[in-house]
mmCIF file with all atom_site columns, C-alpha atoms and ligand atoms in Angstrom:
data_model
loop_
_atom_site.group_PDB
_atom_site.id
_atom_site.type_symbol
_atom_site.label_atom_id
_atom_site.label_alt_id
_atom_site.label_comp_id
_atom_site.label_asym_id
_atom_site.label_entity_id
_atom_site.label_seq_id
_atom_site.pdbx_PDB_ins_code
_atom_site.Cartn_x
_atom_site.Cartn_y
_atom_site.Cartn_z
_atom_site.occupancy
_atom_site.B_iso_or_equiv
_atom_site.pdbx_formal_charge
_atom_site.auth_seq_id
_atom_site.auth_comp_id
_atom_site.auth_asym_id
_atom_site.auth_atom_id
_atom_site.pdbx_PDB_model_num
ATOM   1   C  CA  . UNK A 1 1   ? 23.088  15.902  -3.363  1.00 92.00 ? 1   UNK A CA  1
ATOM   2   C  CA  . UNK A 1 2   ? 21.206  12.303  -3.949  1.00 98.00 ? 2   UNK A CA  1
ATOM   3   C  CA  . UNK A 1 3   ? 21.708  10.524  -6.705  1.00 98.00 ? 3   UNK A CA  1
ATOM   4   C  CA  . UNK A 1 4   ? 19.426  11.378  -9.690  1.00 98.00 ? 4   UNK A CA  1
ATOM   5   C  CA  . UNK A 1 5   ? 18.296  8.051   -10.467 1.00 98.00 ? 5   UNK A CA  1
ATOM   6   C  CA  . UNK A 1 6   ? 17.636  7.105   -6.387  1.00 98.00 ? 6   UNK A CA  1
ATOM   7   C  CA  . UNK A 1 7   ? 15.714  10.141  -6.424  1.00 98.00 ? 7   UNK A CA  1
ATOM   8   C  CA  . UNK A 1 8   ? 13.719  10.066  -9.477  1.00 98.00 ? 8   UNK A CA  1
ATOM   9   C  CA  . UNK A 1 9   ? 12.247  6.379   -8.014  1.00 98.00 ? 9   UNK A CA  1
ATOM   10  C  CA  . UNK A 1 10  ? 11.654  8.062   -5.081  1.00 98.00 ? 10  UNK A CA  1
ATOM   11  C  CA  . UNK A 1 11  ? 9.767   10.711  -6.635  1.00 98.00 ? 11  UNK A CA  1
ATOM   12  C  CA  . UNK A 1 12  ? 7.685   8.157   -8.624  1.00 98.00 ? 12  UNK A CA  1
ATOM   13  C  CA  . UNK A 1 13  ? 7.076   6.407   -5.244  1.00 98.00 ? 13  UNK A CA  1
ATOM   14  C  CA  . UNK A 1 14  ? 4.777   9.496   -4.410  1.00 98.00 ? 14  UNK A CA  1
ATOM   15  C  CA  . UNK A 1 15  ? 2.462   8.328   -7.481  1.00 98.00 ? 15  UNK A CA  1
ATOM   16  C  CA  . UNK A 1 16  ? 2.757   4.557   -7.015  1.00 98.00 ? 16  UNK A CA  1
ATOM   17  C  CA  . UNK A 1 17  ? 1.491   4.970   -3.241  1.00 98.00 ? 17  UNK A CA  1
ATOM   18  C  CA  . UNK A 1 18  ? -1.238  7.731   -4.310  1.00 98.00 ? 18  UNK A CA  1
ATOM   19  C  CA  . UNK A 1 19  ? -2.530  5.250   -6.781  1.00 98.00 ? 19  UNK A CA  1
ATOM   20  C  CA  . UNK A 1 20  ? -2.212  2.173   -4.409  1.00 98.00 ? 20  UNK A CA  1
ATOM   21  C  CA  . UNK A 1 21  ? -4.273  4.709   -2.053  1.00 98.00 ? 21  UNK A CA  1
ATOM   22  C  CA  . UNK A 1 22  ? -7.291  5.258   -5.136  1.00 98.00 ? 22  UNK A CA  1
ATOM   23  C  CA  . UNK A 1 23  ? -6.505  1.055   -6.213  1.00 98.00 ? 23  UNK A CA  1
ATOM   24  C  CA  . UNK A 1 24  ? -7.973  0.806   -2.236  1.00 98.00 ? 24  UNK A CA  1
ATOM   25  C  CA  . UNK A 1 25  ? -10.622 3.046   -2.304  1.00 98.00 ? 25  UNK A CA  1
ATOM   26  C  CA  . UNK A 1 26  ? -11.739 1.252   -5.896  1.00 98.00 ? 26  UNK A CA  1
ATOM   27  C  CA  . UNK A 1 27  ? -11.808 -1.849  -3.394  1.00 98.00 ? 27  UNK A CA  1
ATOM   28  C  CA  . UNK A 1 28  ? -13.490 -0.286  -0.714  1.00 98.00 ? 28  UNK A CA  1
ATOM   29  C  CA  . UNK A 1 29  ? -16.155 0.670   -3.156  1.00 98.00 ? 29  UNK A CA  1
ATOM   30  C  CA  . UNK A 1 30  ? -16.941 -2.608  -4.502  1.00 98.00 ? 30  UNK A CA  1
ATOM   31  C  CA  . UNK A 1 31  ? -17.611 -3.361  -1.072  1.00 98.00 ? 31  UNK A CA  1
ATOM   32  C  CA  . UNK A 1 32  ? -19.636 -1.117  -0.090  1.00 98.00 ? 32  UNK A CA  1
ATOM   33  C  CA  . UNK A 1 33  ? -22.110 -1.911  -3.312  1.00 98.00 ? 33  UNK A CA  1
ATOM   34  C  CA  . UNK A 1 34  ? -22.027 -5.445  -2.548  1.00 97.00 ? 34  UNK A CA  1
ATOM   35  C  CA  . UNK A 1 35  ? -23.282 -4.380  0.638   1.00 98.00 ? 35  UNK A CA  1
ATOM   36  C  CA  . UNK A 1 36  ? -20.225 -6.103  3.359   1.00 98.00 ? 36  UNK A CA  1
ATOM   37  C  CA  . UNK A 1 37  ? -19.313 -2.539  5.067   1.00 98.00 ? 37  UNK A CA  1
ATOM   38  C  CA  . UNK A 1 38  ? -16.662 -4.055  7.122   1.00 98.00 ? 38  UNK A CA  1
ATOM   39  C  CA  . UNK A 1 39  ? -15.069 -5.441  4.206   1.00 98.00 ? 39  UNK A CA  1
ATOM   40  C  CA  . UNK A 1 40  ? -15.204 -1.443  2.990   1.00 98.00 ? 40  UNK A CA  1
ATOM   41  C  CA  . UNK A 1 41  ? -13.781 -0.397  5.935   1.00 98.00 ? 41  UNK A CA  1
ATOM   42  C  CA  . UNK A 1 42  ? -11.260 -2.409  5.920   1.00 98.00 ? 42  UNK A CA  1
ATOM   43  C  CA  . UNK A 1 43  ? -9.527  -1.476  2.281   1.00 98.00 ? 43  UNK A CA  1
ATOM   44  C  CA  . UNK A 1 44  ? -11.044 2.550   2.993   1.00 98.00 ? 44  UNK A CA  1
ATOM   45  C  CA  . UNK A 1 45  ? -8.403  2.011   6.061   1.00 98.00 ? 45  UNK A CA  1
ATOM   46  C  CA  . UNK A 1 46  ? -6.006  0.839   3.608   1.00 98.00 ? 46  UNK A CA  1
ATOM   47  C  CA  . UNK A 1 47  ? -6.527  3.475   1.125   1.00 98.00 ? 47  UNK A CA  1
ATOM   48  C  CA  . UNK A 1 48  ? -5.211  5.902   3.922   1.00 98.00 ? 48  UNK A CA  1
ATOM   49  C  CA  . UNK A 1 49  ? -2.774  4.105   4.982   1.00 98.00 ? 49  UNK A CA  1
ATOM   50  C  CA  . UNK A 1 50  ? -1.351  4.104   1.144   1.00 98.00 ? 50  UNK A CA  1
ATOM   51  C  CA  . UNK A 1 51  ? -1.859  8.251   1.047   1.00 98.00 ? 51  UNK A CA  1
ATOM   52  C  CA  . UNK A 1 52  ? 0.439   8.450   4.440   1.00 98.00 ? 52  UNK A CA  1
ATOM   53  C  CA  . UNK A 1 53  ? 3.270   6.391   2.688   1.00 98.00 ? 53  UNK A CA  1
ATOM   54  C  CA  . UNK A 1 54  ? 2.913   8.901   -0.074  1.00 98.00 ? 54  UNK A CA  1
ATOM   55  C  CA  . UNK A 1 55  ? 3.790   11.651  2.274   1.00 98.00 ? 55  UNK A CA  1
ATOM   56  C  CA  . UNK A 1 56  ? 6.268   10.193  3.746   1.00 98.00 ? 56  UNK A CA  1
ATOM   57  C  CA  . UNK A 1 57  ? 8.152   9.976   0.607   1.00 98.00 ? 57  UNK A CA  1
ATOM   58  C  CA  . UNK A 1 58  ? 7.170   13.338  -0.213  1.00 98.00 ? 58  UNK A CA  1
ATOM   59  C  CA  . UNK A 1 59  ? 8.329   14.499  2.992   1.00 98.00 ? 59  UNK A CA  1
ATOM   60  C  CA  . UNK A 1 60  ? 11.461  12.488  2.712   1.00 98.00 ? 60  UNK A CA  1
ATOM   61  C  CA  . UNK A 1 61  ? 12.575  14.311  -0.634  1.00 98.00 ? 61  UNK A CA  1
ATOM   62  C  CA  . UNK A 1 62  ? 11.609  17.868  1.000   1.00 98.00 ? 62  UNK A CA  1
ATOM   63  C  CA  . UNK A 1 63  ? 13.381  17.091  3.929   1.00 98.00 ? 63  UNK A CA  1
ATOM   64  C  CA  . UNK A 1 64  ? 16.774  16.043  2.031   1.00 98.00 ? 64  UNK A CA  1
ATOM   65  C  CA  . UNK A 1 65  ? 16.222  19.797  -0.087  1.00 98.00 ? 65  UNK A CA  1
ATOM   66  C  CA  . UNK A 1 66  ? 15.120  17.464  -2.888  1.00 98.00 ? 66  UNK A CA  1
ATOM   67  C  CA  . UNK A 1 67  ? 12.883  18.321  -6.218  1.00 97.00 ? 67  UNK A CA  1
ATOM   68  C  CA  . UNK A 1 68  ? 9.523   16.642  -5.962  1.00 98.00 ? 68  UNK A CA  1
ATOM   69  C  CA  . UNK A 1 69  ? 7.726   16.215  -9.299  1.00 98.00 ? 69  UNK A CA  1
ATOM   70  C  CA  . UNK A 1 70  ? 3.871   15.131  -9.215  1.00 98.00 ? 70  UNK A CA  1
ATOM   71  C  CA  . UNK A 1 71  ? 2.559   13.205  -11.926 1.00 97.00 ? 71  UNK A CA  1
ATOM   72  C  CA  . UNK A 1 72  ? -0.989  12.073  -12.498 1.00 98.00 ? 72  UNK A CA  1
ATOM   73  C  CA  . UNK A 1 73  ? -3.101  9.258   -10.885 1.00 98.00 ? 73  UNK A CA  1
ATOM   74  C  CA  . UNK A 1 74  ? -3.776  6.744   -12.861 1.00 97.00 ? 74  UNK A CA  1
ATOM   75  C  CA  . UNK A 1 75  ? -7.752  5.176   -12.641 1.00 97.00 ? 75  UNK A CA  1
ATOM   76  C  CA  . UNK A 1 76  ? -7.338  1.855   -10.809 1.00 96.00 ? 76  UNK A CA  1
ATOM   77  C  CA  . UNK A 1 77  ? -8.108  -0.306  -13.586 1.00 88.00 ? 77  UNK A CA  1
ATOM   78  C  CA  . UNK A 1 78  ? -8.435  -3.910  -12.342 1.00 92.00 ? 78  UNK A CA  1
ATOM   79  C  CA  . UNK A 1 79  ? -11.789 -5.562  -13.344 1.00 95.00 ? 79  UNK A CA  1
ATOM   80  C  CA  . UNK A 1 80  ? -13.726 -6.596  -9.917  1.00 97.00 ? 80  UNK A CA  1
ATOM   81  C  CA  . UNK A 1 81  ? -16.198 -9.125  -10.764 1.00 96.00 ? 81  UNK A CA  1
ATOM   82  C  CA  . UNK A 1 82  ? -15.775 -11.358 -7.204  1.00 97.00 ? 82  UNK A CA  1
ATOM   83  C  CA  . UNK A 1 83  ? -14.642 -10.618 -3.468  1.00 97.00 ? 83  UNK A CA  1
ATOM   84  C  CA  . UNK A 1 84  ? -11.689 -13.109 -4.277  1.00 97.00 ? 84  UNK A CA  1
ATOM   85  C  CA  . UNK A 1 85  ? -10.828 -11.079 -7.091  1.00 98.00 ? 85  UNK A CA  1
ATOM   86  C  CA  . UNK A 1 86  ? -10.489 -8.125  -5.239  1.00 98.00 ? 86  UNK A CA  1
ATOM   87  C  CA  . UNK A 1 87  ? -8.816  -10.097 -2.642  1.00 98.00 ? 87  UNK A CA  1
ATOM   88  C  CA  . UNK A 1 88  ? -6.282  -11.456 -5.265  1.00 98.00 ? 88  UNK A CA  1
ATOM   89  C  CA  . UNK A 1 89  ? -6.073  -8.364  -6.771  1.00 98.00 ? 89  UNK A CA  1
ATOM   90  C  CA  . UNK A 1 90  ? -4.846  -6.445  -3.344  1.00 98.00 ? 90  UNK A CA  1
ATOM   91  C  CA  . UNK A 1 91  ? -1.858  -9.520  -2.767  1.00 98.00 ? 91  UNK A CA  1
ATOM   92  C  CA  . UNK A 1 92  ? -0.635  -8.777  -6.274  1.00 98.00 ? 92  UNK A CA  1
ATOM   93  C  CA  . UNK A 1 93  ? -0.875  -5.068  -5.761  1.00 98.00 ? 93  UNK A CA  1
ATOM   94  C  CA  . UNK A 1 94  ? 1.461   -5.377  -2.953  1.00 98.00 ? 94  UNK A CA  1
ATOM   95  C  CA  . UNK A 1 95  ? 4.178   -7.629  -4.153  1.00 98.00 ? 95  UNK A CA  1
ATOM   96  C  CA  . UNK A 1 96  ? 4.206   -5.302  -6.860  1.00 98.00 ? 96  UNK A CA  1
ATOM   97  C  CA  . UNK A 1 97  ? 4.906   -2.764  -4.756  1.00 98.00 ? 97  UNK A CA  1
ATOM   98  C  CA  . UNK A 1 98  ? 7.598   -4.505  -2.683  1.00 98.00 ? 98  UNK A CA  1
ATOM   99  C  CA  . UNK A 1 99  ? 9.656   -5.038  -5.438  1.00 98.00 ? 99  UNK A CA  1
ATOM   100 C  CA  . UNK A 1 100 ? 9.315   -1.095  -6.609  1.00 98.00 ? 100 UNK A CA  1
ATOM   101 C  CA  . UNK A 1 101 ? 10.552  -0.771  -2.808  1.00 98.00 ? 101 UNK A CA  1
ATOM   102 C  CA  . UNK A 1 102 ? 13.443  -3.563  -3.621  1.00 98.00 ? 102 UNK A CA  1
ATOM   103 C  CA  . UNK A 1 103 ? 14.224  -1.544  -6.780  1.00 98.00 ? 103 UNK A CA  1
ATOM   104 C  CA  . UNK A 1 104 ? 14.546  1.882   -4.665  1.00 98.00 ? 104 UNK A CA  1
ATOM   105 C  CA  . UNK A 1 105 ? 17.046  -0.079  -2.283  1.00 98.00 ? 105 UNK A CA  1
ATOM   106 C  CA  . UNK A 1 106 ? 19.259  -1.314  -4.537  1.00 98.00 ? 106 UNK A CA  1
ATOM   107 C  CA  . UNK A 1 107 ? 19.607  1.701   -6.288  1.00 98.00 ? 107 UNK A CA  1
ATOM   108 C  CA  . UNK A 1 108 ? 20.331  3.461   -3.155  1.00 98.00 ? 108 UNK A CA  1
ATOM   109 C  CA  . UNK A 1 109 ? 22.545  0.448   -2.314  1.00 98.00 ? 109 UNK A CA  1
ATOM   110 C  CA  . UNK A 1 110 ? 24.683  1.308   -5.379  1.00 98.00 ? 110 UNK A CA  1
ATOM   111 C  CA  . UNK A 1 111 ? 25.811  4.785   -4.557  1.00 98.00 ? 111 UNK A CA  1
ATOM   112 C  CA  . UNK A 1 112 ? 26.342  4.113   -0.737  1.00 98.00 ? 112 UNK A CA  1
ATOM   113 C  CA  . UNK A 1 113 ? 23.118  6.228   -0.204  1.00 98.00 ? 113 UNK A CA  1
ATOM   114 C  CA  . UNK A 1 114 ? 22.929  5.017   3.795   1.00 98.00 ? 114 UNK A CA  1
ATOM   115 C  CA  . UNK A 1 115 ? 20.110  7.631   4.280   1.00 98.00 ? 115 UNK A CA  1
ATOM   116 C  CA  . UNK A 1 116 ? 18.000  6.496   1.900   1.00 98.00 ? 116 UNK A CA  1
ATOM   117 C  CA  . UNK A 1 117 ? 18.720  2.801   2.639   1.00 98.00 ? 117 UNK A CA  1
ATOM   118 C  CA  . UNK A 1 118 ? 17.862  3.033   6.416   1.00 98.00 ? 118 UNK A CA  1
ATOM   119 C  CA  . UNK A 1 119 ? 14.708  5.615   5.430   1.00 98.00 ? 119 UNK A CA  1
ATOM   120 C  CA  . UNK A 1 120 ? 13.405  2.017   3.769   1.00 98.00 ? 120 UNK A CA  1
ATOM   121 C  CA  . UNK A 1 121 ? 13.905  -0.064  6.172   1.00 98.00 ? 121 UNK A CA  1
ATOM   122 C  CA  . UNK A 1 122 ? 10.638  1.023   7.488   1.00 98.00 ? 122 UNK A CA  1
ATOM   123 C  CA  . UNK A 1 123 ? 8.915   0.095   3.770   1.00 98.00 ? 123 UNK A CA  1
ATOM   124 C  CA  . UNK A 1 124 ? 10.889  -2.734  3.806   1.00 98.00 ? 124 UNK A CA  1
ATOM   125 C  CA  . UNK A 1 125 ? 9.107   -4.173  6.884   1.00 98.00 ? 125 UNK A CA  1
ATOM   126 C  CA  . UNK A 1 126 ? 6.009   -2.290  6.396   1.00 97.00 ? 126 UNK A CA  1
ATOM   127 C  CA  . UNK A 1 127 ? 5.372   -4.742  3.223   1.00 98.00 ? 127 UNK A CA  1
ATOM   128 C  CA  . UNK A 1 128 ? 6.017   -8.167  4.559   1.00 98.00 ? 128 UNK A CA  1
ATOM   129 C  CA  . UNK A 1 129 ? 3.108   -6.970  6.740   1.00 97.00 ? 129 UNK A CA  1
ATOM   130 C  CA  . UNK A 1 130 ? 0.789   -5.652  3.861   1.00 97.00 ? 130 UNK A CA  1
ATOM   131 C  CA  . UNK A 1 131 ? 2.030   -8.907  1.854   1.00 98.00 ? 131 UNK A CA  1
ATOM   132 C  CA  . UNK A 1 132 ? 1.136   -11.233 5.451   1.00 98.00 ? 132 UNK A CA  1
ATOM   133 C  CA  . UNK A 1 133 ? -2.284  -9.608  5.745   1.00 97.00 ? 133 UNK A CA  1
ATOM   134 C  CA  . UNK A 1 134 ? -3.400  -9.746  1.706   1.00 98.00 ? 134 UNK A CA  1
ATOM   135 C  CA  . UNK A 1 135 ? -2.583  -13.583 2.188   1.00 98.00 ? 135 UNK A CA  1
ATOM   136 C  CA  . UNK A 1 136 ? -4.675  -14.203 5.414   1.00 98.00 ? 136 UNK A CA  1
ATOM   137 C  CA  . UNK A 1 137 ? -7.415  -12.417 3.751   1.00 98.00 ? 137 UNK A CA  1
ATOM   138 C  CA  . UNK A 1 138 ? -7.566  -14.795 1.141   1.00 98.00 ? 138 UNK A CA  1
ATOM   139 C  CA  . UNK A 1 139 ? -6.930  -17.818 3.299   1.00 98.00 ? 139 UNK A CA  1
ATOM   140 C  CA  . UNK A 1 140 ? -9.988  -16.839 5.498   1.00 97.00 ? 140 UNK A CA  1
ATOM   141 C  CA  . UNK A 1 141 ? -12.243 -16.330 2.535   1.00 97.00 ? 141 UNK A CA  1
ATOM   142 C  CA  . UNK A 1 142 ? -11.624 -19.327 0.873   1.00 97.00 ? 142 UNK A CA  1
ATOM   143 C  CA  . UNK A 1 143 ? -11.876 -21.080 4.326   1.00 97.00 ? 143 UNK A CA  1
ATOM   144 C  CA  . UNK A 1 144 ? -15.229 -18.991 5.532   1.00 96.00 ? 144 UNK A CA  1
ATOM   145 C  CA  . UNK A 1 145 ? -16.018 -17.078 2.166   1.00 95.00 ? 145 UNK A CA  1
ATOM   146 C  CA  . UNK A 1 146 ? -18.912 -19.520 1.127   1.00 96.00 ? 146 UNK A CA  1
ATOM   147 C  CA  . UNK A 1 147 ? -20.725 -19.786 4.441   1.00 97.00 ? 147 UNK A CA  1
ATOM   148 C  CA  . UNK A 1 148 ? -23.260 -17.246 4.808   1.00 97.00 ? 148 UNK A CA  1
ATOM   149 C  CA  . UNK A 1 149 ? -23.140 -16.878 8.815   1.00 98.00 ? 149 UNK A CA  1
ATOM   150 C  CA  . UNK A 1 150 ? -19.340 -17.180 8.890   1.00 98.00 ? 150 UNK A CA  1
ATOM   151 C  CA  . UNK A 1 151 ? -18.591 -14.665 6.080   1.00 97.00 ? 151 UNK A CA  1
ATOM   152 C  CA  . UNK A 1 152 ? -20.910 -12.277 8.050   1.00 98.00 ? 152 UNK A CA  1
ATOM   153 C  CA  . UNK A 1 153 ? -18.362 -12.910 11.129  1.00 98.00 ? 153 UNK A CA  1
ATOM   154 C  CA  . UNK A 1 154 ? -15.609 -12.110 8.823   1.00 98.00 ? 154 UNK A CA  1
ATOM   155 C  CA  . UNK A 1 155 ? -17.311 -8.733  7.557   1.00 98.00 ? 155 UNK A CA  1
ATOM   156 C  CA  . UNK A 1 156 ? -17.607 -8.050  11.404  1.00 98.00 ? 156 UNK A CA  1
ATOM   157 C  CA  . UNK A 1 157 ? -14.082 -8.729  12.321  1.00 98.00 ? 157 UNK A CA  1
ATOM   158 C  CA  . UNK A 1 158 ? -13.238 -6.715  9.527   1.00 98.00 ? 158 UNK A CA  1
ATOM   159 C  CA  . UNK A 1 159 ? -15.256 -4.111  10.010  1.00 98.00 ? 159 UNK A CA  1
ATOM   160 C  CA  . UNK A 1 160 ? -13.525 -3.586  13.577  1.00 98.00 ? 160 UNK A CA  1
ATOM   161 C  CA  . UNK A 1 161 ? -9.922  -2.697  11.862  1.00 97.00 ? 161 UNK A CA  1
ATOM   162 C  CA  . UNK A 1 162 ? -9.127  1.348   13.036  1.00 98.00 ? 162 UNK A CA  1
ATOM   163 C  CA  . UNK A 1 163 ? -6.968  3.463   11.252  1.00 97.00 ? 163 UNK A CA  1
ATOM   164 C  CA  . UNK A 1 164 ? -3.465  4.116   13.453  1.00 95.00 ? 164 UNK A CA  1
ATOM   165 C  CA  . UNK A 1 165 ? -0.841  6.814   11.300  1.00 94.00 ? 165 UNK A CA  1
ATOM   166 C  CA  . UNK A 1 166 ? 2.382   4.989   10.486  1.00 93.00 ? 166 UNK A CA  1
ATOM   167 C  CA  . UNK A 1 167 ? 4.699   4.511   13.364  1.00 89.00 ? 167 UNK A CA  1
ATOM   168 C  CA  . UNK A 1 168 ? 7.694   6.080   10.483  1.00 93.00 ? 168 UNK A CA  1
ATOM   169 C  CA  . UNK A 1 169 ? 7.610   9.852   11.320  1.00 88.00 ? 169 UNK A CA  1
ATOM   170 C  CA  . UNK A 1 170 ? 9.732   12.598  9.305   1.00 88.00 ? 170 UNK A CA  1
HETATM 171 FE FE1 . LIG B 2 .   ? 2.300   1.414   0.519   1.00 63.17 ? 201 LIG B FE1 1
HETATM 172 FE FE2 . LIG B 2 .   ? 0.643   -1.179  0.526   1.00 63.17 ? 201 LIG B FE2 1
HETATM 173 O  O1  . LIG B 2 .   ? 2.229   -0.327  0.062   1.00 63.17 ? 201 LIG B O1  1
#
């Protein structure tokens, strides 16, 4: 049996990567009104990205003969009044959500719960990368953001990013 407490976070992990999934797709839609598609594509990429780490966790819990709970979705509720908002917006969403991950490990950490621990490793990885690629996002817009021909580049190089399933499989 796993720990109640190391699976309760997990359970709530299910939510927090469902609503970092609809947080994306909020972003994605901004985008898309203000007209840079690549932009779009590149946080609609994101969005499912988000919903496979939800199943994973889901799947995790299953897998371990676990109780899953689902709980509703809350509306993404940042205000998006500039790109570098959104931009800013998507680096704080993720360092959030590294140190939910943090909180999951240590938990696990405390009962000996080497299944779980190892299980997160993946996470654990998986967000220096989200937190690496929220930060060059923001470095190229600031460098490139207020040049017409080079943010159009930008939207283009974005707009090039395909959706791969996580290499993690249950
Ligand atoms: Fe699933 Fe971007 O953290």
């Amino acid at each position: 049996m796993m720990n109640e407490k190391v699976r309760a976070l997990l359970n709530q992990q299910i939510n927090k990567e469902l609503y970092s999934a609809y947080l994306y797709l909020d972003f994605s839609n901004y985008f898309e009104e203000r007209g840079l598609d690549g932009f779009a594509n590149w946080y609609y990429i994101q969005a499912q990205e988000e919903r496979d780490h939800a199943m994973l966790f889901y799947r995790y819990l299953l897998n371990n003969n676990e109780k899953v709970t689902l709980e509703a979705i809350a509306k993404p509720d940042k205000v998006l009044d500039s790109d570098m908002t959104v931009l800013k917006a998507g680096l704080e969403h993720e360092e959030y959500v590294t140190s939910l991950i943090n909180d999951i490990y240590a938990a696990a950490y405390d009962v000996k719960d080497f299944r779980t621990m190892q299980f997160l490793d993946w996470f654990v990885k998986e967000q220096g990368e989200e937190e690496e690629n929220a930060n060059d996002l923001i470095t190229k817009m600031e460098l490139f953001g207020s040049d017409p021909k080079s943010l159009y580049m930008l939207n283009s190089e974005l707009g090039a990013r395909v959706y791969t399933a996580p290499s993690l499989v249950l």
